[in-house]
């Protein structure tokens, strides 16, 4: 999880047999929805003596005609409901206008050129440009030309050290499975064959002759999109040779690992290998490439903590580690004797969570302090040189580049500060504006405030609440409560153009920094894992109660929102406290906690979740909160719009299919339960702009309508 399937509206005459005319009767909030029939089977599983029914197991088969028929029928019902909302197209028009501004990425230097991504406004995929000196920028690669419907995206790009060669990854339909194309930068001619079946991989060039990459064997049983991918392997590809001749470097039967990644130090002396079996904790290895046939040397031989090499000077390695430092620290060691007992502390652990980077011959300590950024610059001897003056309270990202670069770039953003790029001069520690956002938004008219509320067990949890200045807190403001709470991921402030729609309707956007995330380090993360996962749900529920108790909103105007692990959060909390929310938006969620580990790379999430096979206690705990299993017949659940995608091969769509089918059956109230399934889309990355706008328009229209509100243009 670390590092949705929408069909066109079908005409009634073309609807699949499962959909009847009665299902398209005029639907209002006061009329009980009629849904496509979802057949139930008698499949049961036995977990430590407890039988658990799984009546919708058949929906796990994403290749079957029966599943496709169900998807088409559900999409048709959803489309019919949303399209009858009179102001839905007004929202889409407003979103389209808001999104129509130039967007830039931070520039980066490769060889004689400076590269950057640019979107003129409504392009489905951002275009990669390059510029030599002060010359005119030219289009280098345009992903909009890769497919007719712009659903093929450029997922990543990596250049060789001198910038003369590059490899870029293609994602088709949002899938995590990638193709790799190699080019000569000078004339963009293709070199060799396109690599296929690459997944969860960086590209690490070794000179201009070849590169390292990672992948899994294709699933032998079941669908490529849902079949289990368990053992990651690191390969070396020599240019001019077939992929079948690629050399296995690490992984496989001798060193089986679920996740394997590789990088090279900037001087290309050391190959750095990270190996892990879950999303937390990794082994660390190095290989000295300056010595022919040098062995791969183990640096850290266990999965207890996180570590990575961020820089080197000759044989001196700079390592970021959480060993004996839950919030992270930087140590140095000589590569000849790299074991932890030889590490020397360079930058000590602090009370704030560290996310380091290197560039311009310096180290940058980017700390998370109460979910916002604090950035310090150190020299390579660990001496503090500058505290970077940021434009305000928010999130700063970047501060990385090649050693010789005199200037680096970073992006600053907050919930009321559109993403803005700054140029940072390393020698002076001064920032200057490089690219200002062109979005039609005046930050002076809005405000964000951070509050700390008390969760069920007394823990203080931060939440940032954003709204238009002068808003009256009368309990009637449409409010979105967003959360994630997992995998050590920190939710730091970031601007969303889509949220302008909510804020300009007198709405409130609240983000709770739940346990399970990384905002306060390892302890905060662990407090929301396995048998403590309920803490995450309690934190989210307490956030909702805070918003209601302080009259920001009320249950009649509150929506919950989250994706992936956040989709699990929304599903679990609406099952536990359906009275708190009027609307729920679980996106690409992990909904079947008893079987999640049986699909794609799901088994790697067990550090956070545990699995139903671990023990009777773990099974019972998962079974209790698993959204698919926690729903009860006859309960009045919130109006729910489930979203997923046919090419989501990270959290397979079967999770959302089974949850939607169960919720439609169990719904005891009049609120609609709909599922929108995008086609040629995946877990979220690389989604075309037009699909994103359609999805956002559906979401806001569904929310306002079910709250009994009318959108005001």
XYZ file of C-alpha atoms in Angstrom:
713
model
C 0.000 0.000 0.000
C 3.126 2.013 0.475
C 5.386 2.502 -1.907
C -11.947 2.967 -9.974
C -14.188 0.961 -13.212
C -16.759 3.331 -14.694
C -18.898 2.191 -17.619
C -20.709 4.566 -19.907
C -24.385 4.987 -19.067
C -26.242 2.190 -20.763
C -29.532 2.763 -22.486
C -32.373 0.795 -20.900
C -32.744 -1.441 -23.923
C -29.100 -2.485 -23.615
C -29.051 -3.200 -19.902
C -27.898 -6.658 -18.781
C -30.608 -9.145 -17.823
C -30.063 -8.587 -14.079
C -31.474 -5.050 -14.338
C -35.216 -4.575 -14.634
C -37.363 -1.606 -15.563
C -38.443 -1.299 -11.919
C -34.887 -0.537 -10.918
C -35.038 2.685 -12.884
C -38.089 4.171 -11.250
C -37.620 7.763 -10.122
C -35.397 7.667 -7.031
C -35.526 10.239 -4.234
C -34.204 10.283 -0.714
C -37.597 9.167 0.546
C -37.893 6.167 -1.790
C -36.192 2.871 -0.994
C -33.640 1.993 -3.651
C -33.982 -1.149 -5.717
C -30.679 -2.707 -6.674
C -29.519 -5.291 -9.167
C -29.946 -8.785 -7.796
C -26.748 -10.201 -6.320
C -26.924 -13.964 -6.009
C -25.813 -15.605 -2.771
C -23.941 -18.886 -2.519
C -23.496 -21.255 0.411
C -19.700 -20.984 0.641
C -18.381 -21.027 4.198
C -14.892 -21.014 5.703
C -13.874 -22.456 9.040
C -11.592 -20.292 11.171
C -10.473 -21.987 14.380
C -13.839 -23.699 14.738
C -15.958 -20.713 13.683
C -17.818 -20.945 10.389
C -18.024 -17.720 8.398
C -20.287 -17.439 5.365
C -18.930 -15.804 2.216
C -22.013 -15.604 -0.033
C -20.439 -13.237 -2.543
C -17.179 -15.130 -3.078
C -18.041 -15.400 -6.773
C -17.440 -11.658 -7.145
C -13.733 -12.279 -6.526
C -13.453 -13.650 -10.058
C -12.770 -10.474 -12.036
C -12.584 -12.456 -15.290
C -16.061 -13.995 -15.229
C -18.940 -12.845 -17.436
C -21.208 -13.006 -14.386
C -19.054 -10.524 -12.474
C -18.914 -8.204 -15.493
C -22.716 -8.354 -15.773
C -23.006 -7.405 -12.100
C -20.557 -4.523 -12.564
C -22.461 -3.178 -15.580
C -25.768 -3.416 -13.731
C -24.424 -1.639 -10.641
C -22.810 1.125 -12.721
C -26.063 1.684 -14.566
C -28.024 2.113 -11.310
C -25.375 4.466 -9.950
C -25.277 6.503 -13.139
C -29.086 6.764 -13.192
C -29.207 8.010 -9.603
C -26.441 10.588 -9.902
C -27.527 11.893 -13.294
C -30.956 12.788 -11.915
C -29.332 15.244 -9.486
C -30.151 18.515 -11.227
C -26.974 20.389 -10.295
C -24.455 17.616 -10.918
C -23.416 19.092 -14.278
C -23.105 22.548 -12.713
C -20.592 21.117 -10.281
C -18.729 19.439 -13.136
C -18.605 22.733 -15.050
C -17.228 24.543 -12.008
C -14.631 21.831 -11.378
C -13.544 21.913 -15.009
C -13.028 25.667 -14.792
C -11.132 25.381 -11.508
C -8.868 22.643 -12.865
C -8.042 24.577 -16.028
C -4.755 26.215 -15.025
C -1.108 25.457 -15.760
C 0.521 23.010 -13.386
C 4.247 22.400 -13.026
C 6.479 19.933 -11.236
C 9.771 20.713 -9.554
C 12.495 20.828 -12.236
C 15.371 18.343 -12.194
C 18.737 18.353 -13.985
C 19.859 15.455 -16.174
C 22.954 15.903 -18.328
C 22.820 19.217 -20.210
C 19.061 19.564 -19.775
C 16.609 20.663 -17.134
C 13.434 18.563 -17.165
C 10.015 19.332 -15.744
C 6.423 18.179 -16.046
C 3.731 20.595 -17.205
C -0.017 20.337 -17.674
C -1.587 23.187 -19.647
C -4.773 22.803 -17.646
C -7.070 19.996 -18.665
C -4.616 17.613 -20.293
C -5.340 14.099 -19.072
C -1.656 13.397 -18.386
C 1.108 15.854 -17.587
C 3.737 16.282 -20.315
C 7.500 15.999 -19.752
C 9.463 18.955 -21.148
C 13.170 19.673 -21.309
C 15.144 22.870 -21.639
C 18.824 23.565 -22.325
C 20.101 26.632 -20.506
C 17.892 29.619 -21.270
C 16.556 28.078 -24.455
C 12.923 27.406 -25.220
C 11.416 24.348 -23.525
C 10.532 21.461 -25.826
C 8.194 18.542 -25.399
C 10.230 15.468 -24.519
C 7.555 12.838 -23.790
C 3.802 13.289 -24.019
C 1.899 10.453 -22.275
C -1.352 11.750 -23.788
C -0.216 10.134 -27.034
C 0.386 6.709 -25.465
C -3.265 5.595 -25.736
C -6.445 6.907 -27.323
C -8.284 7.333 -24.015
C -5.230 8.611 -22.070
C -5.472 5.733 -19.580
C -1.846 4.764 -20.215
C 0.329 6.882 -17.967
C 4.046 7.388 -17.451
C 4.501 5.977 -13.993
C 8.172 6.780 -13.419
C 11.314 7.860 -15.259
C 14.996 7.329 -14.444
C 18.080 8.684 -16.209
C 21.599 7.326 -16.309
C 24.180 9.401 -14.425
C 25.303 11.432 -17.455
C 21.711 11.953 -18.627
C 22.273 10.324 -22.005
C 20.017 7.315 -21.375
C 16.667 6.923 -19.692
C 14.093 4.298 -18.875
C 10.458 5.140 -18.311
C 7.692 2.939 -16.951
C 4.243 2.656 -18.498
C 1.107 1.848 -16.526
C -1.825 0.676 -18.624
C -5.267 1.284 -17.160
C -3.814 2.194 -13.759
C -2.312 -1.257 -13.156
C 0.732 -1.722 -10.917
C 2.164 -4.027 -13.596
C 4.446 -1.903 -15.774
C 6.327 -1.930 -19.056
C 9.775 -0.332 -19.284
C 10.912 1.546 -22.402
C 14.570 2.596 -22.848
C 15.528 5.677 -24.883
C 18.560 7.658 -25.920
C 17.916 11.137 -24.526
C 19.554 12.953 -27.456
C 17.130 11.821 -30.149
C 14.567 9.747 -28.190
C 15.309 6.610 -30.188
C 14.226 3.382 -28.542
C 17.003 1.076 -27.374
C 16.347 -2.657 -27.220
C 13.086 -4.383 -26.446
C 10.420 -3.112 -24.093
C 10.589 -4.905 -20.744
C 7.285 -6.341 -19.530
C 5.777 -7.610 -16.283
C 7.643 -5.201 -14.010
C 5.994 -4.359 -10.686
C 6.827 -2.228 -7.630
C 10.176 -1.264 -9.082
C 12.685 1.529 -9.229
C 15.151 1.693 -12.119
C 18.782 1.963 -10.997
C 21.213 2.629 -13.850
C 24.753 1.249 -13.856
C 26.614 3.494 -16.280
C 24.919 3.523 -19.676
C 25.136 -0.215 -20.143
C 22.204 -1.476 -18.103
C 20.081 -1.145 -15.003
C 18.592 -2.959 -12.026
C 14.852 -3.481 -11.634
C 12.454 -5.563 -9.530
C 9.450 -7.717 -10.297
C 7.410 -10.802 -9.453
C 6.690 -13.891 -11.467
C 3.331 -13.640 -13.171
C 0.589 -15.363 -11.115
C 0.197 -18.943 -12.316
C -3.267 -19.343 -10.859
C -6.092 -16.843 -11.218
C -6.176 -13.393 -12.703
C -3.069 -11.302 -13.284
C -4.890 -8.421 -11.578
C -5.860 -10.332 -8.446
C -3.520 -13.337 -8.296
C -1.076 -13.475 -5.413
C 2.333 -11.879 -6.001
C 4.505 -12.990 -3.144
C 8.233 -13.164 -3.949
C 9.958 -10.084 -5.351
C 13.167 -10.483 -7.362
C 15.920 -8.029 -8.282
C 17.304 -8.346 -11.823
C 20.031 -6.696 -13.870
C 19.154 -5.886 -17.488
C 22.037 -5.464 -19.925
C 21.049 -3.226 -22.839
C 20.888 -5.049 -26.137
C 20.030 -8.400 -24.592
C 16.587 -10.018 -24.267
C 14.742 -9.753 -20.966
C 14.858 -13.532 -20.666
C 18.638 -13.227 -20.269
C 18.394 -10.792 -17.335
C 20.501 -11.833 -14.368
C 18.866 -12.534 -11.027
C 20.731 -10.476 -8.424
C 18.697 -10.988 -5.261
C 15.530 -12.812 -4.234
C 14.109 -16.060 -5.488
C 14.426 -19.400 -3.741
C 17.744 -18.595 -2.005
C 16.637 -15.282 -0.450
C 12.824 -15.159 -0.725
C 11.490 -11.703 0.116
C 8.142 -10.083 -0.559
C 9.576 -6.640 -1.419
C 13.014 -5.995 -2.931
C 14.243 -2.600 -4.094
C 17.557 -1.290 -5.372
C 19.367 2.001 -5.877
C 22.890 3.129 -6.622
C 24.827 5.763 -4.753
C 25.353 8.891 -6.873
C 28.964 7.962 -7.608
C 27.686 4.522 -8.727
C 30.143 2.790 -6.441
C 27.595 0.983 -4.294
C 24.515 -0.991 -5.158
C 22.082 -0.635 -2.261
C 19.456 -3.356 -1.763
C 16.496 -3.134 0.597
C 14.589 -6.349 1.315
C 11.407 -6.772 3.350
C 8.500 -9.115 3.966
C 6.032 -6.436 5.096
C 5.487 -2.714 4.776
C 7.470 -2.020 7.963
C 11.076 -2.958 8.645
C 13.743 -4.008 6.157
C 17.070 -5.717 5.733
C 19.844 -3.645 4.151
C 22.596 -4.849 1.799
C 25.384 -3.235 -0.230
C 27.624 -4.357 -3.056
C 30.838 -2.506 -3.978
C 30.592 -2.248 -7.774
C 34.136 -0.857 -8.025
C 35.405 -4.361 -7.250
C 34.706 -7.023 -9.898
C 32.453 -9.817 -8.611
C 32.309 -8.261 -5.147
C 29.909 -10.060 -2.810
C 26.605 -8.618 -1.630
C 27.281 -7.628 1.964
C 24.629 -7.624 4.661
C 24.419 -4.399 6.680
C 21.243 -5.096 8.698
C 20.170 -8.726 9.014
C 16.628 -8.378 10.379
C 13.283 -6.742 9.629
C 12.803 -5.024 12.984
C 13.326 -1.419 11.863
C 13.484 0.801 8.771
C 16.834 1.785 7.231
C 18.129 3.266 3.996
C 21.347 4.754 2.667
C 20.799 8.398 1.730
C 24.311 9.392 0.591
C 27.986 8.512 0.597
C 31.395 10.162 0.389
C 33.799 7.524 -0.825
C 33.409 4.535 1.480
C 31.632 6.609 4.139
C 27.935 5.737 4.119
C 25.204 7.999 5.456
C 22.327 5.870 6.754
C 18.876 6.892 7.908
C 17.724 4.430 10.537
C 15.077 3.856 13.182
C 17.320 1.458 15.092
C 17.361 2.732 18.689
C 15.515 5.805 17.404
C 11.760 5.455 16.878
C 11.562 8.892 15.215
C 14.647 8.323 13.071
C 18.264 9.494 13.084
C 21.248 9.646 10.702
C 24.402 7.620 11.279
C 27.640 7.080 9.344
C 29.753 3.980 8.861
C 32.611 2.781 6.688
C 31.399 0.388 3.999
C 34.215 -2.011 4.855
C 32.621 -2.689 8.260
C 29.011 -1.601 7.876
C 27.312 -3.505 10.717
C 25.230 -1.505 13.249
C 27.806 -1.952 16.009
C 30.135 0.281 13.963
C 27.624 3.056 13.305
C 28.457 6.576 14.488
C 25.629 8.959 15.226
C 25.637 12.102 13.063
C 22.180 13.634 13.571
C 20.417 12.550 16.741
C 16.818 11.514 17.161
C 14.471 14.312 18.243
C 10.890 14.422 19.487
C 9.797 14.997 15.875
C 9.633 12.421 13.071
C 12.535 12.661 10.608
C 12.289 12.348 6.812
C 15.789 13.102 5.458
C 17.111 13.870 1.981
C 20.392 14.901 0.377
C 21.307 17.412 -2.305
C 23.750 20.169 -3.085
C 26.333 18.404 -0.946
C 24.169 18.833 2.153
C 21.800 16.843 4.338
C 18.247 18.045 4.895
C 16.309 16.978 7.963
C 12.623 17.402 7.123
C 10.777 16.916 10.407
C 7.063 16.420 11.001
C 6.087 18.536 13.994
C 2.411 18.095 14.893
C 1.738 17.046 11.275
C 3.470 20.083 9.684
C 6.978 20.583 8.276
C 10.142 21.847 9.949
C 13.255 21.682 7.716
C 16.893 21.983 8.807
C 20.047 21.975 6.649
C 23.210 20.223 7.879
C 26.642 19.885 6.341
C 28.087 16.419 5.777
C 29.811 16.552 9.170
C 26.473 16.955 10.925
C 26.772 20.675 11.670
C 23.518 22.656 11.564
C 23.736 25.404 8.922
C 20.233 26.711 8.251
C 16.649 26.450 9.379
C 14.633 26.895 6.192
C 12.086 29.694 6.445
C 8.901 28.249 4.989
C 6.037 30.436 3.735
C 3.766 29.324 6.574
C 2.465 26.318 8.465
C 2.143 23.439 6.021
C 4.045 20.732 4.143
C 7.382 21.107 2.368
C 8.731 18.404 0.053
C 11.810 18.236 -2.149
C 15.269 19.371 -0.995
C 16.987 16.690 -3.061
C 19.309 16.703 -6.033
C 22.818 16.027 -7.218
C 25.803 16.927 -5.053
C 27.126 19.653 -7.338
C 23.841 21.531 -7.715
C 24.035 25.018 -6.118
C 20.240 25.292 -5.970
C 17.513 22.814 -5.115
C 13.737 23.020 -5.367
C 10.939 22.320 -2.974
C 7.154 22.506 -3.007
C 5.175 24.074 -0.192
C 1.461 23.572 0.346
C -1.272 23.564 2.965
C -5.031 23.181 3.008
C -5.327 26.899 2.129
C -2.031 27.347 0.234
C -1.987 25.971 -3.325
C 1.145 23.973 -4.158
C 3.915 26.470 -4.914
C 7.475 25.698 -6.066
C 10.427 27.513 -4.503
C 14.067 27.666 -5.573
C 16.415 27.182 -2.649
C 20.035 28.406 -2.697
C 22.100 25.958 -0.694
C 24.934 28.347 0.250
C 22.689 31.082 1.672
C 19.691 29.089 2.898
C 17.380 31.512 1.102
C 14.250 30.670 -0.854
C 12.741 32.478 -3.811
C 9.466 31.934 -5.624
C 9.897 29.748 -8.716
C 6.377 28.793 -9.833
C 3.191 30.080 -8.248
C -0.003 28.084 -8.585
C -2.453 29.468 -11.123
C -5.565 28.083 -9.450
C -8.441 30.520 -8.942
C -8.262 30.618 -5.160
C -7.536 33.421 -2.696
C -6.020 31.998 0.522
C -6.895 35.200 2.362
C -10.568 34.192 2.299
C -10.040 30.883 4.097
C -8.514 29.575 7.276
C -7.143 26.344 8.714
C -6.855 25.709 12.412
C -5.382 22.790 14.264
C -7.190 21.364 17.260
C -6.374 18.489 19.600
C -9.275 16.311 20.659
C -9.503 13.387 23.075
C -10.005 9.861 21.810
C -11.810 7.067 23.674
C -8.768 6.010 25.722
C -7.706 9.574 26.565
C -5.123 9.981 23.770
C -4.836 13.491 22.329
C -5.201 13.444 18.545
C -4.545 16.389 16.190
C -7.000 17.479 13.518
C -6.803 20.362 11.041
C -10.120 22.012 10.181
C -10.447 24.236 7.092
C -13.294 26.563 6.122
C -14.131 30.000 4.744
C -13.525 32.914 7.053
C -16.647 34.192 8.797
C -18.370 30.815 8.749
C -21.058 30.512 11.401
C -20.687 27.357 13.490
C -24.348 26.412 13.799
C -24.168 22.654 13.279
C -25.518 22.901 9.734
C -22.329 23.122 7.679
C -21.711 20.293 5.192
C -18.507 18.702 6.428
C -16.077 16.075 5.163
C -14.015 14.191 7.735
C -11.017 12.561 6.055
C -8.648 9.995 7.552
C -6.180 7.217 6.817
C -4.553 5.857 9.968
C -2.163 3.162 8.814
C 1.156 1.969 7.413
C 3.169 4.695 9.131
C 1.833 7.191 6.558
C 1.537 10.796 7.733
C -1.264 13.049 6.527
C 0.371 16.454 6.258
C -1.428 19.553 4.910
C -1.924 19.681 1.154
C -4.122 21.720 -1.159
C -6.980 20.151 -3.100
C -8.617 22.057 -5.958
C -11.659 19.831 -5.612
C -12.227 21.002 -2.036
C -12.926 24.536 -3.274
C -16.358 23.215 -4.235
C -17.038 22.259 -0.614
C -15.537 25.357 1.007
C -17.388 27.758 -1.279
C -20.692 26.119 -0.339
C -20.081 26.990 3.302
C -18.548 23.598 3.934
C -15.777 22.332 6.177
C -12.896 19.981 5.405
C -11.385 18.231 8.431
C -8.390 15.883 8.447
C -7.694 13.806 11.550
C -4.148 12.523 12.162
C -5.113 9.115 13.504
C -2.987 6.516 15.207
C -1.598 3.953 12.795
C -0.086 6.834 10.833
C 3.436 8.164 11.200
C 2.806 11.675 12.501
C 4.353 10.927 15.910
C 6.710 8.146 15.014
C 6.879 4.429 15.641
C 4.786 4.367 18.815
C 1.969 6.256 17.070
C 2.098 3.793 14.203
C 2.174 0.662 16.352
C -0.727 1.946 18.462
C -2.940 1.456 15.399
C -1.807 -1.969 14.242
C -2.976 -5.571 14.699
C -4.827 -5.991 18.027
C -4.763 -2.212 18.515
C -6.386 -1.357 15.168
C -9.589 -0.352 16.961
C -7.697 2.703 18.242
C -7.728 4.056 14.682
C -11.489 3.717 14.438
C -11.970 5.199 17.908
C -9.822 8.190 16.918
C -11.947 8.779 13.804
C -15.200 8.406 15.718
C -13.931 10.842 18.371
C -13.049 13.322 15.600
C -16.621 13.140 14.317
C -17.962 13.635 17.831
C -15.689 16.647 18.303
C -16.938 18.293 15.104
C -20.535 17.688 16.143
C -20.007 18.704 19.771
C -18.367 21.999 18.786
C -21.136 22.754 16.281
C -18.942 22.691 13.204
C -21.554 20.341 11.860
C -24.051 17.676 12.923
C -24.661 14.062 11.985
C -27.141 15.254 9.343
C -24.357 17.119 7.506
C -21.268 14.989 8.114
C -19.559 12.779 5.515
C -16.689 10.346 6.103
C -14.067 9.891 3.416
C -10.979 7.751 2.939
C -9.202 5.591 0.380
C -7.355 2.262 0.458
C -6.581 1.713 4.156
C -8.732 4.822 4.577
C -11.528 2.985 2.763
C -11.288 0.325 5.457
C -11.510 3.136 8.019
C -14.719 4.491 6.489
C -16.263 1.024 6.168
C -15.430 0.012 9.744
C -16.578 3.267 11.373
C -19.856 3.483 9.466
C -20.559 -0.091 10.591
C -19.743 0.737 14.223
C -21.342 4.196 14.395
C -23.787 4.635 11.507
C -25.554 7.343 13.528
C -22.589 9.712 13.190
C -22.555 10.081 9.421
C -25.071 11.144 6.808
C -22.845 10.154 3.884
C -19.892 7.779 3.487
C -17.259 7.583 0.754
C -15.167 4.401 1.060
C -12.738 4.394 -1.886
C -10.696 1.391 -3.090
C -10.984 0.029 0.443
C -9.667 -3.104 2.132
C -13.079 -4.463 3.125
C -12.686 -8.216 3.636
C -10.168 -8.501 6.456
C -10.367 -12.299 6.529
C -9.131 -12.765 2.963
C -7.153 -9.602 2.043
C -3.847 -11.468 2.282
C -4.846 -13.913 -0.461
C -4.739 -11.307 -3.262
C -1.829 -9.597 -5.082
C 0.708 -8.308 -2.532
C -1.821 -8.162 0.302
C 0.121 -10.554 2.501
C 2.679 -7.787 2.923
C 0.152 -5.728 4.891
C 0.115 -8.232 7.730
C 2.467 -6.120 9.862
C -0.330 -3.588 10.219
C -3.326 -5.908 10.169
C -2.336 -9.415 11.184
C -4.140 -12.193 9.291
C -7.067 -14.495 9.972
C -4.646 -17.439 9.873
C -2.369 -16.093 12.637
C -4.358 -17.172 15.674
C -7.884 -17.538 16.973
C -7.526 -14.212 18.773
C -6.360 -12.409 15.636
C -9.141 -13.968 13.563
C -11.798 -12.915 16.087
C -10.424 -9.375 16.207
C -10.403 -9.017 12.424
C -13.816 -10.634 12.073
C -15.279 -8.140 14.536
C -14.311 -4.998 12.575
C -13.997 -6.316 9.005
C -16.439 -4.069 7.074
C -17.903 -6.914 5.006
C -18.618 -8.892 8.172
C -19.487 -6.084 10.607
C -22.618 -4.909 8.790
C -25.947 -5.949 10.371
C -29.321 -6.399 8.668
C -31.888 -3.692 9.299
C -29.511 -0.964 10.481
C -29.967 2.511 9.016
C -26.618 3.120 7.334
C -25.447 6.393 5.756
C -25.919 7.164 2.091
C -22.880 5.433 0.639
C -20.984 5.800 -2.619
C -18.372 3.049 -2.884
C -15.688 3.613 -5.526
C -13.234 1.145 -7.019
C -11.650 0.231 -10.360
C -11.339 -2.777 -12.625
C -7.530 -2.501 -12.857
C -6.877 -1.993 -9.160
C -4.372 -4.759 -8.573
C -3.268 -3.428 -5.206
C -6.593 -3.506 -3.331
C -8.581 -5.737 -5.659
C -12.112 -4.513 -6.516
C -13.660 -7.656 -5.001
C -13.303 -5.953 -1.616
C -15.620 -3.157 -2.710
C -17.912 -5.495 -4.665
C -18.590 -7.672 -1.620
C -18.993 -4.693 0.697
C -21.477 -2.953 -1.616
C -23.497 -6.129 -2.127
C -23.666 -6.761 1.635
C -24.568 -3.168 2.423
C -27.303 -3.091 -0.214
C -28.823 -6.220 1.338
C -28.518 -5.029 4.956
C -29.495 -1.368 4.545
C -32.448 -0.762 6.861
C -32.984 2.884 5.946
C -33.892 4.794 2.818
C -30.408 6.114 2.065
C -28.940 4.860 -1.218
C -26.016 2.437 -1.392
C -24.241 2.793 -4.723
C -20.993 1.586 -6.217
C -19.103 3.291 -9.039
C -16.613 1.037 -10.809
C -14.265 2.809 -13.212
C -12.924 0.975 -16.233
C -9.286 1.155 -17.294
C -8.362 2.659 -13.944
C -6.411 1.405 -10.964
C -5.679 2.291 -7.361
C -5.492 5.993 -8.215
C -2.117 6.854 -9.727
C -2.104 8.075 -13.328
C -5.847 8.695 -13.469
C -6.721 10.951 -16.451
C -7.947 14.442 -15.610
C -11.324 13.909 -17.289
C -12.010 10.798 -15.199
C -10.917 12.597 -12.053
C -13.305 15.486 -12.735
C -16.214 13.112 -13.397
C -15.527 11.277 -10.145
C -15.265 14.497 -8.120
C -18.483 15.860 -9.599
C -20.307 12.622 -8.741
C -19.003 12.723 -5.193
C -20.006 16.320 -4.400
C -23.396 15.942 -6.071
C -24.094 12.730 -4.142
C -23.069 14.343 -0.867
C -25.060 17.572 -1.216
C -28.130 15.745 -2.490
C -28.205 13.258 0.360
C -27.754 16.052 2.872
C -30.800 17.775 1.403
C -28.722 20.702 0.146
C -28.811 22.524 -3.164
C -25.575 23.500 -4.874
C -25.335 27.225 -5.472
C -23.208 28.176 -8.514
